[in-house]
Short mmCIF file of C-alpha atoms (C1' of nucleotides) in Angstrom, two decimals:
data_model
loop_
_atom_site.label_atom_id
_atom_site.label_comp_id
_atom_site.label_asym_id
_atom_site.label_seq_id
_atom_site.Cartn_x
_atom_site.Cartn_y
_atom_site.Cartn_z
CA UNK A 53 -45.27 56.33 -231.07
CA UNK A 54 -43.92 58.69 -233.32
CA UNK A 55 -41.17 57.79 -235.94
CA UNK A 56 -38.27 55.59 -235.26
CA UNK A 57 -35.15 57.28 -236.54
CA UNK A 58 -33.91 53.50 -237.16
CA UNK A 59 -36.48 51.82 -238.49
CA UNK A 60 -34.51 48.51 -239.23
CA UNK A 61 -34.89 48.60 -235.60
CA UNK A 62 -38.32 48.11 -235.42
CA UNK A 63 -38.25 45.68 -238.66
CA UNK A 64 -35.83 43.00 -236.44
CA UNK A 65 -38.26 43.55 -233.59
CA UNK A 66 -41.33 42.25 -236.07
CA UNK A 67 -39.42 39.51 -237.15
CA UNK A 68 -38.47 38.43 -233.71
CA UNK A 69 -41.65 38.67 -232.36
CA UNK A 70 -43.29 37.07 -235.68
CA UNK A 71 -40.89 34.14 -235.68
CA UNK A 72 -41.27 32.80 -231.75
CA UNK A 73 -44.68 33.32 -232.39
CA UNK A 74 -44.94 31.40 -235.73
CA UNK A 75 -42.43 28.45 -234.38
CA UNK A 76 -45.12 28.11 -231.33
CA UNK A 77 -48.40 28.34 -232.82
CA UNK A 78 -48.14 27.62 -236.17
CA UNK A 79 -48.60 29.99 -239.16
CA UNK A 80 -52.63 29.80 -239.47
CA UNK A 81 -52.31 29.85 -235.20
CA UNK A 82 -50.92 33.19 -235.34
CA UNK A 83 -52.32 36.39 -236.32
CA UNK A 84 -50.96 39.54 -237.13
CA UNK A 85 -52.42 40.50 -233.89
CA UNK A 86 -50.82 38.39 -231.39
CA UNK A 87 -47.87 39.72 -233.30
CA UNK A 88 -48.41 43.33 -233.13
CA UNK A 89 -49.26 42.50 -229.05
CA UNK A 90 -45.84 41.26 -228.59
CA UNK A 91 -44.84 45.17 -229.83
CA UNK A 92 -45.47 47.24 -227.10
CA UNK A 93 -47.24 50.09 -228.03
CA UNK A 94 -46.56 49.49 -231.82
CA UNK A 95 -49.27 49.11 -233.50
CA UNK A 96 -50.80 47.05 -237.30
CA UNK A 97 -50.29 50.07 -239.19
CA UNK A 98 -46.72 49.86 -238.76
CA UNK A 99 -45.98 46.45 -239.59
CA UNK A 100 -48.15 46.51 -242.94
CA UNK A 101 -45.42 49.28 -243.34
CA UNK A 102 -42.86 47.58 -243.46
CA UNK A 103 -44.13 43.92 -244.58
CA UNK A 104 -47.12 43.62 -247.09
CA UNK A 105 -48.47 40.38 -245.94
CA UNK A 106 -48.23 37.98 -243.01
CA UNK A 107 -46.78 35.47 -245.67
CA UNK A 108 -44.20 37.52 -245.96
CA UNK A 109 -43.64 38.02 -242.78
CA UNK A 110 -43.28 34.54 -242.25
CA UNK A 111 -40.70 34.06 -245.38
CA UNK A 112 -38.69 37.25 -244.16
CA UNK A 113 -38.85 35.47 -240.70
CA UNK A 114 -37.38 32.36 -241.54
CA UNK A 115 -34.91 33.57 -244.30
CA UNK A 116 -33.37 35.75 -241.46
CA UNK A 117 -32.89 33.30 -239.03
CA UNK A 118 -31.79 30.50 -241.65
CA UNK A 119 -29.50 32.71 -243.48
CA UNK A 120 -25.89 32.10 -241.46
CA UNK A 121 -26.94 28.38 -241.18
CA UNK A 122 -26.83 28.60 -245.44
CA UNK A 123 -23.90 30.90 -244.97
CA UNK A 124 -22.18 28.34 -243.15
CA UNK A 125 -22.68 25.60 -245.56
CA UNK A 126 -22.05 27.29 -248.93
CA UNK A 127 -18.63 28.11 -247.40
CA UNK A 128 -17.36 24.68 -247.05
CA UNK A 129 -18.27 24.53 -250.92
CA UNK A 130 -15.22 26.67 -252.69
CA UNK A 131 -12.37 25.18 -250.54
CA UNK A 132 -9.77 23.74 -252.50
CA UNK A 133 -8.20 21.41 -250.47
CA UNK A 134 -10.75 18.92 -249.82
CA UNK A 135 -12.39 15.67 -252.11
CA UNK A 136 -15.86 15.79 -252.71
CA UNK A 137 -16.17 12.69 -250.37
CA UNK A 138 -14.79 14.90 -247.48
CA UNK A 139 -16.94 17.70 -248.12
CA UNK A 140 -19.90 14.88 -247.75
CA UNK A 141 -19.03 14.13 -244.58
CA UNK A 142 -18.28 17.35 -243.53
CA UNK A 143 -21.78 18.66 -244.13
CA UNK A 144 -23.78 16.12 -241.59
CA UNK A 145 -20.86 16.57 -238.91
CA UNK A 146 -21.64 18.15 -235.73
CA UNK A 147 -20.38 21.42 -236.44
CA UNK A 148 -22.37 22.05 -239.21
CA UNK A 149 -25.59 21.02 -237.53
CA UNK A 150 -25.84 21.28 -234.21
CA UNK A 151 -25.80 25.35 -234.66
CA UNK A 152 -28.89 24.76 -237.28
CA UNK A 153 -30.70 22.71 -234.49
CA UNK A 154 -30.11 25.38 -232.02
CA UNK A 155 -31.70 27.53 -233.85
CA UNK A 156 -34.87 25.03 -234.18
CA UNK A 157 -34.62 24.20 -230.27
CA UNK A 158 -34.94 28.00 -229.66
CA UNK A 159 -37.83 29.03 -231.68
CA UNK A 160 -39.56 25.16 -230.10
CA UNK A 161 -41.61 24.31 -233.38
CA UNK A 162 -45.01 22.88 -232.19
CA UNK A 163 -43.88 19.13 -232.12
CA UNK A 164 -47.63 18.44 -234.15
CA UNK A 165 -46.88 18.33 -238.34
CA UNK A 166 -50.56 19.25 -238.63
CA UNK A 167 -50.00 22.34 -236.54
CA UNK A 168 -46.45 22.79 -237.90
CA UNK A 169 -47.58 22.05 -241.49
CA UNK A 170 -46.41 25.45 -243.37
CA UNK A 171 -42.66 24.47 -241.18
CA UNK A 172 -42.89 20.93 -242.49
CA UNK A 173 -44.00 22.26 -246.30
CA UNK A 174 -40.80 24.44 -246.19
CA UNK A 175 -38.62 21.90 -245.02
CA UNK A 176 -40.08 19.53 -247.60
CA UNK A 177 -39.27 21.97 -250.49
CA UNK A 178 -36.33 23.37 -249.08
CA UNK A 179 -35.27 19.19 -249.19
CA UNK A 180 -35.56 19.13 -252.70
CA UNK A 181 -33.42 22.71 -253.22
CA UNK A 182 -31.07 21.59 -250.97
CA UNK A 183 -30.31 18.77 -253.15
CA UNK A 184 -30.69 20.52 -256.36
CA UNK A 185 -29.24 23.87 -256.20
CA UNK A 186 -27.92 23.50 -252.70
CA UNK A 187 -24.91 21.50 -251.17
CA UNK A 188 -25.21 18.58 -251.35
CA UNK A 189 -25.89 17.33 -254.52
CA UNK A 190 -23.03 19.87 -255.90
CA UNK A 191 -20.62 18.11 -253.33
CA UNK A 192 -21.95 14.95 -254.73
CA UNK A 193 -20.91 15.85 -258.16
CA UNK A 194 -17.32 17.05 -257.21
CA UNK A 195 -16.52 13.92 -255.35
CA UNK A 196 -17.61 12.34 -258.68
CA UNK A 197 -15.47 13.95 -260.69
CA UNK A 198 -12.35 13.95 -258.21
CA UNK A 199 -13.14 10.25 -258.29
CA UNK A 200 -13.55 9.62 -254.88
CA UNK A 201 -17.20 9.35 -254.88
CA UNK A 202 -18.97 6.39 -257.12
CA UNK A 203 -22.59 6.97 -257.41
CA UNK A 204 -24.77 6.23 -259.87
CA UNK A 205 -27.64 8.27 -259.56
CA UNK A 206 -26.25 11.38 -257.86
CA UNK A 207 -29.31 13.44 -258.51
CA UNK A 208 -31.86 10.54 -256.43
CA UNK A 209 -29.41 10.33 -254.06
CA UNK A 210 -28.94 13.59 -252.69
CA UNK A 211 -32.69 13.78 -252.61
CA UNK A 212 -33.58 10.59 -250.41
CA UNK A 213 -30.57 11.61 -248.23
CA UNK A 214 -31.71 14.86 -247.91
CA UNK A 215 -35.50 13.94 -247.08
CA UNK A 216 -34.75 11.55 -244.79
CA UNK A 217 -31.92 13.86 -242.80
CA UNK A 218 -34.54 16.55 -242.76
CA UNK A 219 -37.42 14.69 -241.67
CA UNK A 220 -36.82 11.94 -240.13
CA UNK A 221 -33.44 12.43 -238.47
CA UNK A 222 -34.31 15.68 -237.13
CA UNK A 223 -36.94 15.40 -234.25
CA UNK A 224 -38.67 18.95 -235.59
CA UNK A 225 -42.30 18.11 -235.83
CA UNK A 226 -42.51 15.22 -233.92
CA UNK A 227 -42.14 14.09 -230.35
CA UNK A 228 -38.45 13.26 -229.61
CA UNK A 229 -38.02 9.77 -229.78
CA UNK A 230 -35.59 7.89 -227.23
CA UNK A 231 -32.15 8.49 -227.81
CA UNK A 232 -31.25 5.01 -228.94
CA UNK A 233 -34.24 4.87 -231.73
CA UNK A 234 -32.87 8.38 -233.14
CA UNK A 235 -28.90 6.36 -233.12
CA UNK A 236 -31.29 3.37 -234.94
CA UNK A 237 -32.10 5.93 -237.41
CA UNK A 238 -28.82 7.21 -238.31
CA UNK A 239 -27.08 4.03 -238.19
CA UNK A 240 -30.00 2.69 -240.27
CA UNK A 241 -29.47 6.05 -243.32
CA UNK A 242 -25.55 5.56 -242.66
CA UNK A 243 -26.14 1.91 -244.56
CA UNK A 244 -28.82 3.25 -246.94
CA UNK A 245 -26.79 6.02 -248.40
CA UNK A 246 -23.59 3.58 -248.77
CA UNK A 247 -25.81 1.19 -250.73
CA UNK A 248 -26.45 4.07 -253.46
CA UNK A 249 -22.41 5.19 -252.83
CA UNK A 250 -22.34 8.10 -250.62
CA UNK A 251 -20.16 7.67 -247.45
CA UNK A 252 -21.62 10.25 -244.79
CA UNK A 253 -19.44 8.97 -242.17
CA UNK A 254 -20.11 7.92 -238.83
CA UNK A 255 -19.83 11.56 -237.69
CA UNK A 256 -23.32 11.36 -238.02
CA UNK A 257 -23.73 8.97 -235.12
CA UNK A 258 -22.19 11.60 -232.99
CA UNK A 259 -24.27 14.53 -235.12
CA UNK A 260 -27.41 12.72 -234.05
CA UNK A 261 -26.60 12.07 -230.30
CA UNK A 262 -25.32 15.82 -230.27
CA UNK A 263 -28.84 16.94 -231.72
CA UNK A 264 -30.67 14.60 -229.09
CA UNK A 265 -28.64 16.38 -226.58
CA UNK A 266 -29.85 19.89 -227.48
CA UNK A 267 -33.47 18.65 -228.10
CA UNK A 268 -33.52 17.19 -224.27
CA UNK A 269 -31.81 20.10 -222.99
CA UNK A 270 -34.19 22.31 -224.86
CA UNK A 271 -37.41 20.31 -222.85
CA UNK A 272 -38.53 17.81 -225.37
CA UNK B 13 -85.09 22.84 -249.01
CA UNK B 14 -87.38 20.73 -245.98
CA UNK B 15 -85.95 17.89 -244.51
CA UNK B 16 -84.53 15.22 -246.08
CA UNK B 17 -85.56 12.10 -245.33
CA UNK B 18 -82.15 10.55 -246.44
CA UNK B 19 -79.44 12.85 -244.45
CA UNK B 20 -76.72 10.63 -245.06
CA UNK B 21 -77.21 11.66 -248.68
CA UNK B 22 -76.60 15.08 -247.63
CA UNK B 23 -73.63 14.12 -245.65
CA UNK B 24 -72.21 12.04 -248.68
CA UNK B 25 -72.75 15.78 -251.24
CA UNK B 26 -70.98 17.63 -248.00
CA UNK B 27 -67.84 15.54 -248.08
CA UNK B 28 -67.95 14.63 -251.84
CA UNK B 29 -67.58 18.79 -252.07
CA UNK B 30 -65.58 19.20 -249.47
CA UNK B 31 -62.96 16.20 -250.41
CA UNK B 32 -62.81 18.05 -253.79
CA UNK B 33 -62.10 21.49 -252.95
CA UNK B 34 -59.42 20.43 -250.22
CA UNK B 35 -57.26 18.95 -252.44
CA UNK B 36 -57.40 21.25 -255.56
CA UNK B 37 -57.27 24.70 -252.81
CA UNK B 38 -56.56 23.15 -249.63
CA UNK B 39 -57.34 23.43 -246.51
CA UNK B 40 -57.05 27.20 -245.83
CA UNK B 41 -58.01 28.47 -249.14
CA UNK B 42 -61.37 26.39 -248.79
CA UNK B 43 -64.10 28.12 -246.81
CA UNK B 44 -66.88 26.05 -245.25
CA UNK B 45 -68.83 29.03 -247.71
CA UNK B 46 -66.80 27.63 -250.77
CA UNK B 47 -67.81 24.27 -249.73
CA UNK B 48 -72.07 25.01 -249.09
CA UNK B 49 -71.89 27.12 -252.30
CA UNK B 50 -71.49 23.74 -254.00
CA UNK B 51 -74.44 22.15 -252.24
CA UNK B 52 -76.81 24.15 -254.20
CA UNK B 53 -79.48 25.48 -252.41
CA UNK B 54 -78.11 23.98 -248.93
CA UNK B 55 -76.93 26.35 -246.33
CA UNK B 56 -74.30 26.63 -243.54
CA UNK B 57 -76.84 25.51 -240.93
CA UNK B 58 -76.91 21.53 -242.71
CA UNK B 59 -73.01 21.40 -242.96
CA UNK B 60 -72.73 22.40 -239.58
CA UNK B 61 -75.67 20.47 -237.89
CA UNK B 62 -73.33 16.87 -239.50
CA UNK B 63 -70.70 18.10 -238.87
CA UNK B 64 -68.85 20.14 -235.63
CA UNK B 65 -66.02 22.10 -237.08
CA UNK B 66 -64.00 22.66 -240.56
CA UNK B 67 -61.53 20.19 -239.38
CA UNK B 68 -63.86 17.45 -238.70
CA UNK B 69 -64.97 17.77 -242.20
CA UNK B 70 -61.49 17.26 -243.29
CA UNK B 71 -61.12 14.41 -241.78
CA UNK B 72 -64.30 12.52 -242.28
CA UNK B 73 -63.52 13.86 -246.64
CA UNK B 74 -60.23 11.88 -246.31
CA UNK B 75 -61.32 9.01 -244.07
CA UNK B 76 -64.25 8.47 -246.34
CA UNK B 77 -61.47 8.39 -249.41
CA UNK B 78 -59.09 6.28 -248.14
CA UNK B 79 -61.26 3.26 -246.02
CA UNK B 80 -61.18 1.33 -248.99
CA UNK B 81 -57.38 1.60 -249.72
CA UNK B 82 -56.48 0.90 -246.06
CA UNK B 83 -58.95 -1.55 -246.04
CA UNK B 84 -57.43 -3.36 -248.82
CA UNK B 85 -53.52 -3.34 -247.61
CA UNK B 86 -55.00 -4.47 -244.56
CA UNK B 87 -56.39 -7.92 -245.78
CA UNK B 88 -53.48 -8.99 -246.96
CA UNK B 89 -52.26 -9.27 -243.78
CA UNK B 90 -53.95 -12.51 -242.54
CA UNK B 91 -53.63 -14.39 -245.46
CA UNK B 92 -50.83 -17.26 -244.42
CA UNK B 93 -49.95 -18.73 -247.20
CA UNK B 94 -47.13 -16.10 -247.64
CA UNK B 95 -44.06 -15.66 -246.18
CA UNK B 96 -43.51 -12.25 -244.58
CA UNK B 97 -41.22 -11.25 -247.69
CA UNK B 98 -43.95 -11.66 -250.16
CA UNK B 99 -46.12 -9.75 -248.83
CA UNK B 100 -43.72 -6.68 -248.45
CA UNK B 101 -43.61 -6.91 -252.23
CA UNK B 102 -47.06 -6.95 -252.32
CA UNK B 103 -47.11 -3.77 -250.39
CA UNK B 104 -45.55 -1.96 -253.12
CA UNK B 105 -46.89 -3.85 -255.76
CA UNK B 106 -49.10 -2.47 -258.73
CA UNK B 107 -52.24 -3.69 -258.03
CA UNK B 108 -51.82 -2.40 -254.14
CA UNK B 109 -51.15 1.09 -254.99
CA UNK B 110 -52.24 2.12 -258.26
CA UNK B 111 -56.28 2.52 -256.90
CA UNK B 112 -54.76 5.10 -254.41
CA UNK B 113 -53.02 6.91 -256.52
CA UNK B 114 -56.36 7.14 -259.02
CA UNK B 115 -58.04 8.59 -256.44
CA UNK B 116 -55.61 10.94 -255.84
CA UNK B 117 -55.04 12.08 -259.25
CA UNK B 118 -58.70 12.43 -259.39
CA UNK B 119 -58.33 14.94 -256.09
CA UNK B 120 -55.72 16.94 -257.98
CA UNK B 121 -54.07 18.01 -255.18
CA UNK B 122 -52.64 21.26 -255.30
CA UNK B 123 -48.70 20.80 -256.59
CA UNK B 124 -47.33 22.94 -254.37
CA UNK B 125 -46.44 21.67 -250.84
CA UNK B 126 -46.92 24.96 -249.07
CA UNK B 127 -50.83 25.19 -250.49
CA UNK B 128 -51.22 21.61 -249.90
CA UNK B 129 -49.45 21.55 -246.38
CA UNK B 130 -52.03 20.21 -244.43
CA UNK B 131 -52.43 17.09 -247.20
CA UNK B 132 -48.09 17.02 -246.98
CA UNK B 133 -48.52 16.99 -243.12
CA UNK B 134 -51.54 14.02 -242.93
CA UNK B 135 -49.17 11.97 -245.20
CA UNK B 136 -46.21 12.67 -243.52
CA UNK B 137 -47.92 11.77 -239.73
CA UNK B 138 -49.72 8.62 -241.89
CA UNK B 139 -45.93 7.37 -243.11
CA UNK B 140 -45.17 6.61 -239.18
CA UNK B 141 -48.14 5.49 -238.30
CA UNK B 142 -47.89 3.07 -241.25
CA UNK B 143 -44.51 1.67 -240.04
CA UNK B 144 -45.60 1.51 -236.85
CA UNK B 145 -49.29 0.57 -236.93
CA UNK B 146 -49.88 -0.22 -240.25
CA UNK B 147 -48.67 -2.74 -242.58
CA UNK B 148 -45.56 -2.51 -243.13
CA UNK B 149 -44.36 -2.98 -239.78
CA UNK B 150 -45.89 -5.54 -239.34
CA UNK B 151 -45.40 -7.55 -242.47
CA UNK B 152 -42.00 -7.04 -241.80
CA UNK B 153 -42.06 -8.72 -238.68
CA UNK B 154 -43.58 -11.46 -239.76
CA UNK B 155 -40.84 -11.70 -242.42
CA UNK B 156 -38.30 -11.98 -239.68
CA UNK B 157 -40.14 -14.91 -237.64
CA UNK B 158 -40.89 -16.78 -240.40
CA UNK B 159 -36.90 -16.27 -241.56
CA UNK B 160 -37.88 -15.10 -245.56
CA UNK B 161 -36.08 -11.74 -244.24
CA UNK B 162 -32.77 -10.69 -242.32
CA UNK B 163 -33.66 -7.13 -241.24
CA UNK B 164 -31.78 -6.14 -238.03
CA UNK B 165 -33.64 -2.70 -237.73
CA UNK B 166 -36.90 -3.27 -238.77
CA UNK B 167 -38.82 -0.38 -237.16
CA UNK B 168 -36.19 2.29 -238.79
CA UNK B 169 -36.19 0.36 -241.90
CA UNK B 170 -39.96 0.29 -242.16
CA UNK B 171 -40.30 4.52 -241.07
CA UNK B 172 -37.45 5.45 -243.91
CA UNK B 173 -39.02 3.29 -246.70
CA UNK B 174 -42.45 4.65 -246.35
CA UNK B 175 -41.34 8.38 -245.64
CA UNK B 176 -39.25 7.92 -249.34
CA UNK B 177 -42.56 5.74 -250.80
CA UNK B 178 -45.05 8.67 -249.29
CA UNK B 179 -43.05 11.89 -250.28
CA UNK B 180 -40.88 10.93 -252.76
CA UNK B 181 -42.31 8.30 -255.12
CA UNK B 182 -45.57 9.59 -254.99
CA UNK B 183 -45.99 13.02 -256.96
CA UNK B 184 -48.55 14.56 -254.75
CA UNK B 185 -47.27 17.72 -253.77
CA UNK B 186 -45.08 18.66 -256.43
CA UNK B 187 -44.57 18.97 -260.29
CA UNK B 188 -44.65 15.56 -261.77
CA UNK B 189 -41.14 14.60 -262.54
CA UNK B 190 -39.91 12.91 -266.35
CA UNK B 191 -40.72 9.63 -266.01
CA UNK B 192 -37.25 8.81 -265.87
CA UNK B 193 -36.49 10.38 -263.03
CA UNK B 194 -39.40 9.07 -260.96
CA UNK B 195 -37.95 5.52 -262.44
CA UNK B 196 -34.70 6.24 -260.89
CA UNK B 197 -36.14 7.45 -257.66
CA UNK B 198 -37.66 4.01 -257.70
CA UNK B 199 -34.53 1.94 -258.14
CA UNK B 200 -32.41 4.16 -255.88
CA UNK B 201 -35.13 3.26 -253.37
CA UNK B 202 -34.89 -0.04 -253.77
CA UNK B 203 -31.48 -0.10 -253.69
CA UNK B 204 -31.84 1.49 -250.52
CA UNK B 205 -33.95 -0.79 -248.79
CA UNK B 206 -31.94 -3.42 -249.84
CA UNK B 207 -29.12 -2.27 -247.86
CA UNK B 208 -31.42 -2.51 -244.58
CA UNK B 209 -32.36 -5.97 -245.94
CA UNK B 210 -35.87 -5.73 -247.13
CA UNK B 211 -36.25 -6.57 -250.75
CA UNK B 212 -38.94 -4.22 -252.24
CA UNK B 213 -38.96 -6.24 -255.35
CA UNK B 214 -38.87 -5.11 -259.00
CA UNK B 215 -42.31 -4.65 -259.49
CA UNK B 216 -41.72 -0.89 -257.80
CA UNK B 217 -40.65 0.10 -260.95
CA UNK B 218 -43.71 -1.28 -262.43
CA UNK B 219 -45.42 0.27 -259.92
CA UNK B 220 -43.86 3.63 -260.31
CA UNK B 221 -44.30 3.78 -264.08
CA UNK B 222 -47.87 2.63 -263.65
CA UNK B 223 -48.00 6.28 -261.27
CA UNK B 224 -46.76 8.30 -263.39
CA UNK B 225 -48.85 6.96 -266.27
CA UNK B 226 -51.83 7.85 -264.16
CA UNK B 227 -50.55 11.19 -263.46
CA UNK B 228 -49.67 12.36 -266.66
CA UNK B 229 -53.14 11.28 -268.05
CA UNK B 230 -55.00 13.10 -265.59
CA UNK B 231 -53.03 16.16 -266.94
CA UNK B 232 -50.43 16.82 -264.55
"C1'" DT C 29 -22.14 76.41 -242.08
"C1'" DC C 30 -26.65 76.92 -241.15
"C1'" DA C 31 -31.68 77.94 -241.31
"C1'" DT C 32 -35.92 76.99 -244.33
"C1'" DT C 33 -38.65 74.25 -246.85
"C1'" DA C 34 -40.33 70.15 -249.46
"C1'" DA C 35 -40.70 65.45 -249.78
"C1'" DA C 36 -40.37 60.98 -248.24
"C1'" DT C 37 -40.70 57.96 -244.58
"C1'" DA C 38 -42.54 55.73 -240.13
"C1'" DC C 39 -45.83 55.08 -237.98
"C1'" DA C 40 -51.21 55.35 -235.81
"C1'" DT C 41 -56.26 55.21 -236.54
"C1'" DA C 42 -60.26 53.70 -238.52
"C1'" DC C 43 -62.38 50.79 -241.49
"C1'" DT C 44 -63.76 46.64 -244.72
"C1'" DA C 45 -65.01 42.14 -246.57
"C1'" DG C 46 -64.79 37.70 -245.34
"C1'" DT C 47 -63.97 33.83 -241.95
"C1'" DG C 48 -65.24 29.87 -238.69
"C1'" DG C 49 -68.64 29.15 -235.59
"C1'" DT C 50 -73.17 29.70 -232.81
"C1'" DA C 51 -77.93 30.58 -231.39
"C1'" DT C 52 -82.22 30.08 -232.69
"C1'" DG C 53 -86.10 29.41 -235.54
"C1'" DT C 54 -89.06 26.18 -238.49
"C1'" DA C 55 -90.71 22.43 -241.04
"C1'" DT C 56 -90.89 17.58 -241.67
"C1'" DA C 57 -90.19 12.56 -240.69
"C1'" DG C 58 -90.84 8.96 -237.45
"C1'" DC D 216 -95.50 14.67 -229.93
"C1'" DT D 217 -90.64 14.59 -230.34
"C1'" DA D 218 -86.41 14.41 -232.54
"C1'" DT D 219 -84.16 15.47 -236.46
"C1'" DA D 220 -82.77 18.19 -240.71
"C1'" DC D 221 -82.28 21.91 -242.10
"C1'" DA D 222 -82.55 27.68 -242.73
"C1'" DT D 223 -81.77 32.36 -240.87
"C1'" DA D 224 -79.48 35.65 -238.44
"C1'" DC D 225 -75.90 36.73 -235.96
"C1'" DC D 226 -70.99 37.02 -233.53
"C1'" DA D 227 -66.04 37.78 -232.65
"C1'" DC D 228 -62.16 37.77 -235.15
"C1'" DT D 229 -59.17 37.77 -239.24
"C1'" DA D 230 -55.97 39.68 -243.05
"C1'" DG D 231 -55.67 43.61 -245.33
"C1'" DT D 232 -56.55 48.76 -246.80
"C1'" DA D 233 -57.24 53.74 -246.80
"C1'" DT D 234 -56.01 57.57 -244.73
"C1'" DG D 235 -54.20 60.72 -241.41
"C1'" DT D 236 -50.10 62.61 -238.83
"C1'" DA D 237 -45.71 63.34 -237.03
"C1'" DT D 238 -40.83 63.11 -237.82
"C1'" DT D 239 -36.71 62.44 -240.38
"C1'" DT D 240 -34.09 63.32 -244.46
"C1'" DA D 241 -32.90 65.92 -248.70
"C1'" DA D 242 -32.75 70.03 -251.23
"C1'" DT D 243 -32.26 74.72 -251.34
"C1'" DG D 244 -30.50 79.21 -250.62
"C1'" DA D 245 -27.57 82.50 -248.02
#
DNA sequence: TCATTAAATACATACTAGTGGTATGTATAG
DNA sequence: CTATACATACCACTAGTATGTATTTAATGA
């Protein structure tokens, strides 16, 4: 093949390829291989081209795909017209994560933590950033100072809240559990949060049912 | 080097090695190579006549590590002079955690949950199977038929505590926190269980400063 | 405005060191 | 004598590199 007069082209094709691939098999169950054979007729020369390593590969993979979901949330964050308590909410209601989820459904991570373990390591860190320099502890803090959130320890908070939505609440690297156990679970963080004085709302009932939903339809 | 006429000798050396490089490069930046150069003058044909595959070794390294923990939290468990309650402070008691966490410290685990993914993933799979299988669980259960506690969702209680008390409390697989912080992770935990109804007792934050006492002396 | 050329880009080809794992050989203990 | 505990030699495959080649873009000059 001869040079592509639109390279980016061929760049969204790698990451395409690279991320399905990745989601099913795990990073160390993928080589650059199986993703170059998914190219057809393209060949390992051009995707050390464009990418210098398969790590970063994977990053550029999931960055990509996560980026409108992050979009999405920061957005909610400079309205005006809304207390920090109903930004809270806001960011575990349906419409904020069911298009995250659909995202997950459709690249059908390898339901095995060991074989999803680079997934779970990101979603581990990305629990803590999400909680430090992401949304939710920032919401936290202006529903503090609006006064209508009272939480002591904003900072441990946002943290355990943001673990547990991210691994435990979402059925990513784990076989979906029944429908009423994943309810159990969000009922069960629901009263754990209010104990430390965040309010997330019983939208997350319906978030969690919603995200059961797209797992089941997705064949869980 | 002949035959030994003690192979479980050998075995013990492969796994003491292995165990050792694991933690501090982890799983996929240790090659069985890395792991024989440390047996000195052994080859690749001993590891692999004990031993079937790079992942078996993994596992036997951590089984062998952490029988005598799991042995321990398991005894408690038929002892009946003590209510249900009592022994879920126990759990999380000093004296029941501390040896684990001296044997990881001495592991030195690799802070950085994307190098250590496959150690973030074994604990993350071990936090359910210790709700469900494990102790807790069942300690909590008893709790509940002998009346010393009211917990009205003990499975989801029992998951949640011991993902926060697996990922969070303990500072495996990231930068140790001030020990402030890791104190306030504590009580926001226990807070948090309280609100499900299971009293961790104070002695966490014993417990937790104990950890991070351990950690920063091992040079974290 | 357009042809000519130079340089940068987009790939393909061929190769390397190192990996997990195997097949097989050999010496020793039971 | 046989089974075990190793050592030796090898294999297919991996991530990554060095280099070659064709094509696009930019610069130039008229």
């Amino acid at each position: 093949m001869g040079r592509n007069k639109y390279p980016e082209e061929t760049v969204a094709k790698i990451l395409d390829a690279a991320l399905e691939l990745f989601c099913a098999q795990g990073y160390e169950g993928t080589s650059i291989q199986d993703i170059v054979d998914r190219l057809d007729g393209m060949t390992k020369g051009a995707v050390y081209h464009h990418f210098k390593s398969k790590e970063e590969i994977f990053n550029a993979a999931f960055d990509r795909a996560m980026a409108p979901i992050v979009e999405h949330r920061r957005s909610m964050l400079g309205v005006g017209n809304m207390t920090g308590a109903q930004k809270l909410k806001r960011l575990y209601a349906p419409e904020s994560v069911v298009p995250q989820i659909e995202l997950w459904a459709r690249m059908r991570p390898a339901a095995d933590p060991v074989k999803s373990s680079r997934l779970l390591a990101m979603q581990y860190q990305g629990s803590f950033d999400e909680s430090a320099d992401g949304c939710l502890l920032p919401v936290i803090e202006e529903g503090i100072a609006d006064g209508s959130i009272a939480c002591e320890c904003p900072r441990e908070a946002a943290e355990a809240v943001s673990l547990l939505a991210n691994l435990w609440l979402l059925p990513l690297f784990r076989p979906l559990e029944p429908k009423e156990r994943m309810l159990a679970r969000a009922q069960c963080l629901v009263q754990m949060a209010a104990a430390v004085g965040l309010d997330l709302g019983n939208e997350v009932l319906q978030t969690t049912a919603q995200i059961w939903d797209v797992w089941d339809r997705a064949g869980w």
